[in-house]
Short mmCIF file of C-alpha atoms in Angstrom, two decimals:
data_model
loop_
_atom_site.label_atom_id
_atom_site.label_comp_id
_atom_site.label_asym_id
_atom_site.label_seq_id
_atom_site.Cartn_x
_atom_site.Cartn_y
_atom_site.Cartn_z
CA MET A 1157 -2.67 -17.64 -11.77
CA ALA A 1158 -2.13 -16.29 -8.28
CA ILE A 1159 1.28 -15.10 -7.13
CA GLY A 1160 1.35 -14.56 -3.39
CA LEU A 1161 4.73 -14.93 -1.72
CA GLY A 1162 4.35 -15.25 2.03
CA LEU A 1163 2.31 -13.08 4.38
CA ALA A 1164 2.53 -9.36 4.94
CA ALA A 1165 0.68 -6.53 6.59
CA CYS A 1166 -0.44 -3.96 4.02
CA THR A 1167 1.61 -0.80 3.85
CA GLY A 1168 0.63 2.67 2.74
CA LEU A 1169 -2.06 3.01 5.42
CA ARG A 1170 -4.68 5.63 4.69
CA THR A 1171 -5.82 8.10 7.31
CA PRO A 1172 -9.62 8.54 7.35
CA ILE A 1173 -10.61 11.88 5.83
CA PRO A 1174 -12.91 13.90 8.10
CA ALA A 1175 -16.37 14.78 6.85
CA ALA A 1176 -16.63 18.04 4.90
CA SER A 1177 -12.99 18.15 3.81
CA GLU A 1178 -12.08 21.58 2.47
CA SER A 1179 -9.92 20.51 -0.49
CA ALA A 1180 -10.91 21.87 -3.90
CA ALA A 1181 -13.48 20.15 -6.10
CA THR A 1182 -13.63 19.96 -9.88
CA LYS A 1183 -15.33 22.95 -11.52
CA THR A 1184 -18.79 22.48 -12.97
CA SER A 1185 -20.85 23.70 -15.89
CA GLY A 1186 -24.51 24.59 -15.91
CA ALA A 1187 -26.30 21.68 -17.62
CA THR A 1188 -28.62 19.71 -15.37
CA LEU A 1189 -30.53 16.49 -15.29
CA PRO A 1190 -34.20 16.43 -14.33
CA THR A 1191 -34.83 15.94 -10.64
CA ALA A 1192 -37.76 14.54 -8.74
CA ALA A 1193 -39.18 15.02 -5.31
CA PRO A 1194 -38.03 12.29 -2.93
CA SER A 1195 -40.19 9.22 -2.69
CA PRO A 1196 -41.45 8.09 0.72
CA ILE A 1197 -38.80 6.30 2.75
CA LEU A 1198 -39.30 2.60 2.24
CA PRO A 1199 -37.65 0.59 5.03
CA LEU A 1200 -36.99 -3.02 4.08
CA GLU A 1201 -38.29 -5.10 6.97
CA THR A 1202 -36.79 -8.35 5.72
CA ALA A 1203 -33.27 -7.06 5.16
CA ARG A 1204 -31.92 -5.81 8.48
CA ALA A 1205 -28.20 -5.57 9.03
CA SER A 1206 -26.59 -8.81 10.15
CA ALA A 1207 -25.94 -8.90 13.87
CA THR A 1208 -22.29 -9.66 13.15
CA ALA A 1209 -22.00 -6.55 10.97
CA LEU A 1210 -23.24 -3.98 13.49
CA ALA A 1211 -20.95 -1.75 15.53
CA ALA A 1212 -21.29 1.64 17.18
CA LEU A 1213 -20.68 4.58 14.85
CA PRO A 1214 -17.75 6.87 15.58
CA ASP A 1215 -18.56 10.36 16.78
CA LEU A 1216 -19.48 11.70 13.34
CA VAL A 1217 -22.04 14.09 11.99
CA GLN A 1218 -24.82 12.04 10.38
CA VAL A 1219 -28.27 13.11 9.30
CA VAL A 1220 -31.23 11.26 10.81
CA ALA A 1221 -33.41 11.30 7.68
CA LEU A 1222 -32.87 11.35 3.95
CA PRO A 1223 -32.65 14.91 2.58
CA ASP A 1224 -35.13 16.79 0.43
CA ALA A 1225 -33.66 15.84 -2.93
CA ALA A 1226 -35.60 18.58 -4.73
CA ALA A 1227 -33.22 21.14 -3.20
CA PHE A 1228 -30.26 19.57 -5.04
CA LYS A 1229 -29.47 18.66 -8.62
CA TRP A 1230 -27.04 16.67 -10.74
CA VAL A 1231 -24.93 19.06 -12.84
CA ALA A 1232 -22.90 18.05 -15.90
CA VAL A 1233 -19.15 18.46 -15.38
CA ALA A 1234 -17.77 16.57 -18.40
CA THR A 1235 -19.16 15.49 -21.77
CA GLY A 1236 -18.03 13.69 -24.92
CA LEU A 1237 -16.66 10.56 -23.24
CA ALA A 1238 -16.89 7.11 -24.85
CA LEU A 1239 -18.71 4.57 -22.64
CA PRO A 1240 -17.44 5.90 -19.29
CA ASN A 1241 -17.65 3.32 -16.53
CA ASP A 1242 -15.36 4.42 -13.68
CA ILE A 1243 -14.49 7.77 -12.10
CA GLN A 1244 -11.40 8.19 -9.92
CA PHE A 1245 -9.39 11.00 -8.35
CA PRO A 1246 -5.76 10.40 -7.35
CA ASP A 1247 -4.69 11.91 -4.05
CA ASP A 1248 -2.14 14.21 -5.67
CA GLY A 1249 -3.52 17.65 -4.82
CA THR A 1250 -4.60 18.46 -8.39
CA ALA A 1251 -8.36 17.67 -8.20
CA ARG A 1252 -8.07 16.09 -11.66
CA MET A 1253 -10.79 13.62 -12.57
CA PHE A 1254 -9.80 10.41 -14.35
CA VAL A 1255 -12.57 8.68 -16.30
CA VAL A 1256 -12.26 5.10 -17.54
CA GLU A 1257 -13.66 4.42 -21.01
CA GLN A 1258 -14.75 0.82 -21.46
CA PRO A 1259 -12.99 0.24 -24.83
CA GLY A 1260 -9.63 0.67 -23.08
CA ARG A 1261 -8.78 4.34 -22.49
CA ILE A 1262 -8.44 6.60 -19.45
CA ARG A 1263 -9.25 10.30 -19.97
CA ILE A 1264 -8.36 13.25 -17.75
CA VAL A 1265 -10.93 15.93 -16.96
CA GLU A 1266 -9.35 19.18 -15.79
CA ASN A 1267 -11.24 22.41 -15.11
CA GLY A 1268 -14.31 20.95 -16.76
CA GLN A 1269 -12.51 19.99 -19.98
CA VAL A 1270 -11.62 16.53 -21.26
CA LEU A 1271 -7.96 16.67 -22.25
CA PRO A 1272 -7.51 15.75 -25.93
CA THR A 1273 -4.85 13.09 -25.33
CA ALA A 1274 -5.74 10.00 -23.34
CA PHE A 1275 -3.85 9.40 -20.10
CA LEU A 1276 -3.58 5.75 -21.16
CA ASP A 1277 -4.72 3.84 -24.23
CA ILE A 1278 -4.61 0.03 -24.09
CA THR A 1279 -7.39 -0.65 -26.58
CA ASP A 1280 -4.99 -3.00 -28.37
CA ARG A 1281 -5.09 -5.47 -25.46
CA VAL A 1282 -8.64 -5.00 -24.11
CA GLY A 1283 -11.50 -7.23 -25.21
CA SER A 1284 -14.51 -4.92 -25.00
CA GLY A 1285 -17.18 -6.90 -26.84
CA GLY A 1286 -20.47 -6.94 -24.93
CA THR A 1287 -21.62 -4.75 -22.07
CA GLU A 1288 -19.71 -6.52 -19.27
CA ARG A 1289 -16.24 -6.76 -20.77
CA GLY A 1290 -13.58 -4.15 -21.33
CA LEU A 1291 -11.53 -1.82 -19.16
CA LEU A 1292 -13.61 -2.01 -15.99
CA GLY A 1293 -11.79 -0.61 -12.98
CA LEU A 1294 -9.07 1.83 -11.91
CA ALA A 1295 -7.38 2.39 -8.54
CA PHE A 1296 -4.58 4.86 -7.82
CA HIS A 1297 -1.96 4.00 -5.25
CA PRO A 1298 -2.84 5.77 -1.97
CA ASP A 1299 0.65 7.34 -1.94
CA TYR A 1300 0.35 8.33 -5.59
CA LYS A 1301 2.46 11.50 -5.33
CA ASP A 1302 5.50 9.51 -4.26
CA LYS A 1303 4.56 6.18 -5.85
CA PRO A 1304 2.95 7.04 -9.21
CA TYR A 1305 1.39 3.64 -9.75
CA PHE A 1306 -2.16 2.79 -10.69
CA TYR A 1307 -3.97 -0.52 -11.03
CA LEU A 1308 -6.40 -1.69 -13.69
CA ASN A 1309 -8.99 -4.44 -13.92
CA TYR A 1310 -9.67 -5.34 -17.55
CA THR A 1311 -10.82 -8.14 -19.83
CA ASP A 1312 -8.11 -9.29 -22.22
CA LEU A 1313 -8.51 -10.37 -25.84
CA ASN A 1314 -9.15 -13.95 -24.70
CA GLY A 1315 -12.04 -12.85 -22.48
CA ASN A 1316 -10.22 -13.34 -19.18
CA THR A 1317 -9.68 -10.93 -16.29
CA VAL A 1318 -6.33 -9.18 -15.84
CA ILE A 1319 -5.31 -7.22 -12.74
CA ALA A 1320 -2.28 -5.13 -13.67
CA ARG A 1321 -0.08 -2.29 -12.43
CA PHE A 1322 1.03 0.65 -14.58
CA ARG A 1323 3.32 3.62 -13.96
CA ALA A 1324 2.23 7.21 -14.54
CA ASN A 1325 4.18 10.31 -15.51
CA ALA A 1326 2.18 13.53 -15.03
CA ASP A 1327 -0.53 13.57 -17.74
CA ALA A 1328 0.57 10.36 -19.42
CA ALA A 1329 1.12 6.71 -18.58
CA ASP A 1330 3.27 4.23 -20.43
CA PRO A 1331 1.34 1.24 -21.80
CA ALA A 1332 4.64 -0.68 -21.82
CA SER A 1333 4.93 -0.28 -18.02
CA GLU A 1334 2.26 -2.93 -17.45
CA MET A 1335 3.05 -5.60 -14.87
CA ASP A 1336 0.38 -8.26 -14.53
CA LEU A 1337 -0.42 -9.13 -10.93
CA LEU A 1338 -3.17 -11.64 -11.45
CA LYS A 1339 -5.00 -13.37 -14.29
CA VAL A 1340 -8.32 -15.17 -13.82
CA ASP A 1341 -9.99 -17.37 -16.42
CA GLN A 1342 -13.55 -16.31 -17.20
CA PRO A 1343 -15.80 -19.18 -18.34
CA PHE A 1344 -18.51 -16.84 -19.72
CA PRO A 1345 -18.54 -13.29 -21.12
CA ASN A 1346 -20.64 -11.72 -18.37
CA HIS A 1347 -20.22 -11.07 -14.63
CA ASN A 1348 -16.61 -9.94 -14.86
CA GLY A 1349 -16.92 -7.69 -11.81
CA GLY A 1350 -14.40 -4.89 -12.21
CA GLU A 1351 -14.20 -2.86 -9.01
CA MET A 1352 -10.85 -2.09 -7.40
CA THR A 1353 -10.16 0.20 -4.47
CA PHE A 1354 -7.61 0.68 -1.73
CA GLY A 1355 -9.00 0.17 1.75
CA PRO A 1356 -8.17 2.14 4.90
CA ASP A 1357 -5.59 -0.58 5.66
CA GLY A 1358 -3.59 0.18 2.50
CA CYS A 1359 -4.58 -3.10 0.84
CA LEU A 1360 -5.97 -3.34 -2.68
CA TYR A 1361 -9.48 -4.84 -2.79
CA VAL A 1362 -10.57 -6.45 -6.07
CA GLY A 1363 -14.12 -7.52 -7.04
CA LEU A 1364 -14.74 -10.53 -9.29
CA GLY A 1365 -18.10 -11.79 -10.54
CA ASP A 1366 -19.15 -15.43 -10.36
CA GLY A 1367 -17.99 -16.27 -13.89
CA GLY A 1368 -21.22 -15.54 -15.71
CA SER A 1369 -24.00 -17.34 -17.51
CA GLN A 1370 -27.12 -17.54 -15.29
CA GLY A 1371 -27.61 -18.80 -11.78
CA ASP A 1372 -23.90 -19.49 -11.15
CA PRO A 1373 -23.85 -22.88 -12.92
CA HIS A 1374 -20.35 -23.71 -11.66
CA GLY A 1375 -21.17 -22.86 -8.04
CA ASN A 1376 -18.33 -20.34 -7.85
CA GLY A 1377 -19.94 -17.97 -5.39
CA GLN A 1378 -19.79 -20.48 -2.53
CA ASN A 1379 -16.57 -22.23 -3.63
CA THR A 1380 -13.67 -20.75 -1.68
CA ASN A 1381 -11.17 -22.65 -3.85
CA VAL A 1382 -11.81 -20.32 -6.80
CA LEU A 1383 -11.42 -16.54 -7.03
CA LEU A 1384 -14.67 -15.92 -8.93
CA GLY A 1385 -17.62 -14.49 -6.97
CA LYS A 1386 -15.31 -12.91 -4.40
CA ILE A 1387 -13.71 -9.77 -3.06
CA LEU A 1388 -9.94 -10.23 -2.92
CA ARG A 1389 -7.49 -8.41 -0.63
CA LEU A 1390 -3.90 -7.97 -1.79
CA ASP A 1391 -0.78 -6.24 -0.48
CA VAL A 1392 0.63 -4.73 -3.66
CA ASP A 1393 3.55 -3.03 -1.88
CA ALA A 1394 5.28 -6.32 -1.06
CA GLY A 1395 6.53 -9.30 -3.02
CA GLU A 1396 7.34 -9.53 -6.70
CA ARG A 1397 3.74 -8.78 -7.61
CA TYR A 1398 1.81 -8.91 -4.33
CA ARG A 1399 1.72 -10.71 -1.03
CA ILE A 1400 -1.14 -12.15 0.95
CA PRO A 1401 -1.98 -9.77 3.81
CA THR A 1402 -2.16 -11.09 7.33
CA GLY A 1403 -5.78 -11.42 8.37
CA ASN A 1404 -7.12 -12.87 5.12
CA PRO A 1405 -9.46 -15.67 6.22
CA PHE A 1406 -7.95 -18.57 4.25
CA VAL A 1407 -4.23 -18.02 4.79
CA GLY A 1408 -4.19 -21.21 6.87
CA GLY A 1409 -6.13 -23.27 4.34
CA GLY A 1410 -9.73 -23.92 3.38
CA GLY A 1411 -9.67 -21.62 0.38
CA LYS A 1412 -7.66 -19.29 -1.82
CA PRO A 1413 -5.57 -17.00 0.42
CA GLU A 1414 -6.39 -13.91 -1.70
CA ILE A 1415 -10.09 -14.10 -0.71
CA TRP A 1416 -11.52 -11.58 1.76
CA ALA A 1417 -15.30 -12.05 1.24
CA TYR A 1418 -17.40 -14.40 -0.89
CA GLY A 1419 -20.93 -15.37 -1.92
CA LEU A 1420 -21.20 -12.58 -4.53
CA ARG A 1421 -22.80 -12.70 -7.97
CA ASN A 1422 -21.37 -9.61 -9.68
CA PRO A 1423 -20.22 -6.84 -7.33
CA TRP A 1424 -20.52 -3.73 -9.49
CA ARG A 1425 -18.86 -1.10 -7.40
CA PHE A 1426 -18.06 -1.22 -3.72
CA SER A 1427 -16.55 1.48 -1.55
CA PHE A 1428 -15.31 2.26 1.92
CA ASP A 1429 -16.77 5.05 4.02
CA ARG A 1430 -13.75 7.32 4.24
CA SER A 1431 -14.70 8.35 7.78
CA THR A 1432 -15.53 4.97 9.35
CA GLY A 1433 -13.87 2.34 7.17
CA ASP A 1434 -17.18 0.51 6.70
CA LEU A 1435 -17.62 -1.37 3.42
CA TYR A 1436 -20.66 -1.02 1.12
CA VAL A 1437 -21.06 -3.54 -1.72
CA ALA A 1438 -23.63 -3.34 -4.54
CA ASP A 1439 -24.20 -6.86 -5.90
CA VAL A 1440 -26.08 -7.23 -9.19
CA GLY A 1441 -28.97 -9.70 -8.95
CA GLN A 1442 -30.25 -12.47 -11.21
CA ASP A 1443 -33.92 -12.18 -12.18
CA LEU A 1444 -35.70 -10.40 -9.37
CA TRP A 1445 -33.61 -8.63 -6.72
CA GLU A 1446 -30.74 -6.13 -6.47
CA GLU A 1447 -28.93 -5.73 -3.16
CA VAL A 1448 -26.61 -3.60 -1.05
CA ASP A 1449 -24.33 -5.52 1.32
CA PHE A 1450 -22.48 -4.06 4.27
CA ALA A 1451 -19.60 -4.80 6.61
CA ALA A 1452 -19.04 -2.59 9.67
CA GLY A 1453 -15.32 -2.08 10.04
CA ASN A 1454 -14.79 -4.52 7.14
CA PRO A 1455 -14.24 -7.85 8.92
CA PRO A 1456 -12.96 -10.79 6.86
CA ASP A 1457 -14.71 -14.02 5.88
CA LEU A 1458 -18.21 -12.64 5.27
CA ASN A 1459 -20.45 -14.76 3.05
CA TYR A 1460 -23.08 -12.69 1.24
CA GLY A 1461 -25.15 -15.70 0.26
CA TRP A 1462 -25.11 -16.10 -3.53
CA ASN A 1463 -26.31 -18.46 -4.97
CA TYR A 1464 -28.24 -19.81 -1.99
CA TYR A 1465 -29.89 -16.39 -1.91
CA GLU A 1466 -30.68 -13.62 -4.36
CA GLY A 1467 -30.90 -10.65 -2.08
CA SER A 1468 -32.62 -11.92 1.06
CA HIS A 1469 -34.69 -14.45 -0.93
CA PRO A 1470 -33.92 -18.18 -1.34
CA TYR A 1471 -32.63 -18.88 -4.84
CA ASN A 1472 -30.89 -22.24 -5.22
CA GLY A 1473 -30.73 -25.06 -2.70
CA ILE A 1474 -30.63 -24.85 1.06
CA ALA A 1475 -27.65 -23.42 2.88
CA PRO A 1476 -26.02 -25.67 5.51
CA LEU A 1477 -27.27 -24.94 9.02
CA ASP A 1478 -23.79 -24.00 10.24
CA LEU A 1479 -23.15 -21.55 7.38
CA ILE A 1480 -23.28 -17.92 8.53
CA ILE A 1481 -24.67 -15.69 5.78
CA THR A 1482 -24.68 -11.89 5.98
CA MET A 1483 -27.94 -10.64 4.50
CA PRO A 1484 -28.21 -7.36 2.56
CA VAL A 1485 -29.13 -4.19 4.40
CA THR A 1486 -31.45 -3.17 1.59
CA GLU A 1487 -32.71 -4.50 -1.74
CA TYR A 1488 -35.12 -3.58 -4.52
CA SER A 1489 -37.06 -5.67 -6.99
CA HIS A 1490 -36.80 -5.48 -10.77
CA GLN A 1491 -40.52 -4.70 -10.88
CA VAL A 1492 -40.00 -1.34 -9.20
CA GLY A 1493 -36.32 -0.46 -9.51
CA GLY A 1494 -34.67 -1.57 -12.73
CA CYS A 1495 -32.31 -4.43 -13.56
CA ALA A 1496 -28.72 -3.78 -12.46
CA ILE A 1497 -27.55 -2.01 -9.31
CA VAL A 1498 -24.61 0.39 -9.44
CA GLY A 1499 -22.83 1.00 -6.15
CA GLY A 1500 -21.87 4.46 -4.96
CA TYR A 1501 -20.37 6.15 -1.91
CA ILE A 1502 -21.14 7.53 1.50
CA TYR A 1503 -21.37 11.30 1.13
CA ARG A 1504 -18.62 13.14 3.07
CA GLY A 1505 -18.58 16.49 1.29
CA GLN A 1506 -19.57 20.08 2.07
CA MET A 1507 -23.38 19.73 2.15
CA PRO A 1508 -24.48 18.90 5.71
CA GLU A 1509 -27.88 17.59 4.55
CA TRP A 1510 -26.18 14.55 2.98
CA GLN A 1511 -23.71 13.57 5.69
CA GLY A 1512 -23.66 9.79 6.15
CA VAL A 1513 -26.03 9.06 3.23
CA TYR A 1514 -24.98 6.27 0.85
CA LEU A 1515 -25.99 7.03 -2.75
CA TYR A 1516 -26.40 4.27 -5.32
CA GLY A 1517 -28.29 3.78 -8.60
CA ASP A 1518 -29.55 1.46 -11.31
CA PHE A 1519 -28.18 1.14 -14.84
CA CYS A 1520 -31.52 0.37 -16.49
CA SER A 1521 -33.93 2.72 -14.73
CA GLY A 1522 -31.65 5.65 -13.93
CA LYS A 1523 -33.03 5.82 -10.40
CA VAL A 1524 -30.76 7.07 -7.60
CA TRP A 1525 -31.44 5.90 -4.06
CA GLY A 1526 -30.32 7.19 -0.70
CA LEU A 1527 -29.52 4.72 2.08
CA LEU A 1528 -29.06 5.71 5.69
CA ARG A 1529 -27.76 3.53 8.49
CA PRO A 1530 -29.67 3.55 11.80
CA ALA A 1531 -28.24 6.01 14.30
CA ASP A 1532 -28.32 3.22 16.88
CA PRO A 1533 -27.29 0.07 15.03
CA SER A 1534 -27.97 -2.11 18.07
CA ALA A 1535 -31.68 -1.22 17.93
CA THR A 1536 -34.29 -3.08 15.88
CA THR A 1537 -34.89 -0.18 13.51
CA THR A 1538 -34.17 -0.82 9.85
CA TRP A 1539 -32.05 1.13 7.44
CA GLN A 1540 -33.81 3.98 5.64
CA SER A 1541 -33.85 3.61 1.86
CA GLY A 1542 -35.71 5.62 -0.74
CA VAL A 1543 -35.62 6.73 -4.37
CA LEU A 1544 -34.37 10.32 -4.52
CA TYR A 1545 -33.88 10.95 -8.24
CA GLU A 1546 -35.29 9.73 -11.56
CA THR A 1547 -32.37 10.79 -13.76
CA GLY A 1548 -33.30 9.05 -17.01
CA ALA A 1549 -29.60 8.22 -17.43
CA SER A 1550 -27.93 4.86 -17.99
CA ILE A 1551 -25.86 5.07 -14.82
CA THR A 1552 -22.63 3.08 -15.07
CA THR A 1553 -20.64 4.23 -12.03
CA PHE A 1554 -20.29 6.74 -9.23
CA GLY A 1555 -17.23 8.68 -8.13
CA GLN A 1556 -16.03 10.61 -5.09
CA ASP A 1557 -13.53 13.46 -5.24
CA PRO A 1558 -10.98 14.44 -2.55
CA ALA A 1559 -13.51 16.85 -1.02
CA GLY A 1560 -16.06 14.05 -0.59
CA GLU A 1561 -18.42 15.29 -3.33
CA LEU A 1562 -20.22 12.69 -5.44
CA TYR A 1563 -20.51 12.09 -9.19
CA PHE A 1564 -22.05 9.59 -11.57
CA ALA A 1565 -21.42 8.72 -15.21
CA ASP A 1566 -24.03 8.15 -17.90
CA ARG A 1567 -23.11 5.51 -20.48
CA GLY A 1568 -23.89 8.08 -23.17
CA GLY A 1569 -20.74 10.01 -22.25
CA THR A 1570 -21.55 12.61 -19.56
CA VAL A 1571 -20.37 12.86 -15.95
CA TYR A 1572 -22.60 14.64 -13.40
CA ARG A 1573 -21.97 16.02 -9.90
CA LEU A 1574 -24.46 16.46 -7.07
CA GLN A 1575 -24.79 20.03 -5.84
CA LYS A 1576 -27.20 22.40 -4.14
#
């Protein structure tokens, strides 16, 4: 079901937040994870940025090499959570952390303590059987102080995806305030996607996996007439439920008008650089390769290749000669890196050594990588990518607070923050 009534430009535009914002961060405790010296930088020669996805960087501070990770550590800031898989901070001036628990709850962490009462509990309507179903994504309205709405991506009791809006009231939200925006049938129990975030344009971006099983048996990734295997772009401030924003690539036909990008297998976390507006997408691979995709300035209609390609490697069939595919900017194999990539954020916090570094991880291995864009994207140099930490955790998600500091959650119930 897709309810899009006419075209609209997204409202609630977000102003990019300068690097090293001075707003307060959540307090930390003293427990730490083990750290490791950084591995050698391993540029990926076969996965350069697509020529169509390169643009000059704004005049920002950016490091030219990955930092010495041994000088920093991941510090526990919250414990006792049940299967945490998303971390969000509303822009309301409180620095409260909201952690999504996969069975269907959202918990508030304030001053290092998990509040005893859940912010929202919808376990009665969430189907959480298996590792890829459940309450999967949370996005707060960018004007949350004046419009106390938030949006959820969850699997219902029938195994299908629901995108819904709820209304908040201070430390509580009313489960009865749910308004469903979109429902998508899921043919298999895996590859539900789950990411949701508001872009710099004020639109809500939604990630959906290819429908599951193995190898995309229904061909959803390349089929623009279905919503599976896509990133959607919705204007949730217009229409009864949403409107189709102007600029979506298929508003004139040729595909579903909600689609913004396609050719994805299971995008497990994507984010915008809050200083540049560039989009980073972590797409979980099939048998051999995990990838990070990129879009400078976030143009529409990018095809990231699945299932013609897994990473930068041919997977199934031969792509038509006239099909433009945007290859990943980096990838790692299951032999050396794990089994399921988890996307993170570009660092824009207080530590100058990390400025412009994209941090991401792997669920199975607990490795955390740093990725750094070339200072001159028009040159032939590749992106720098290297393993920075061997955490030993089952990393499920990353988070970024209003100050630009970065966090990750361990499936066992602990949230960690990077600090010097």
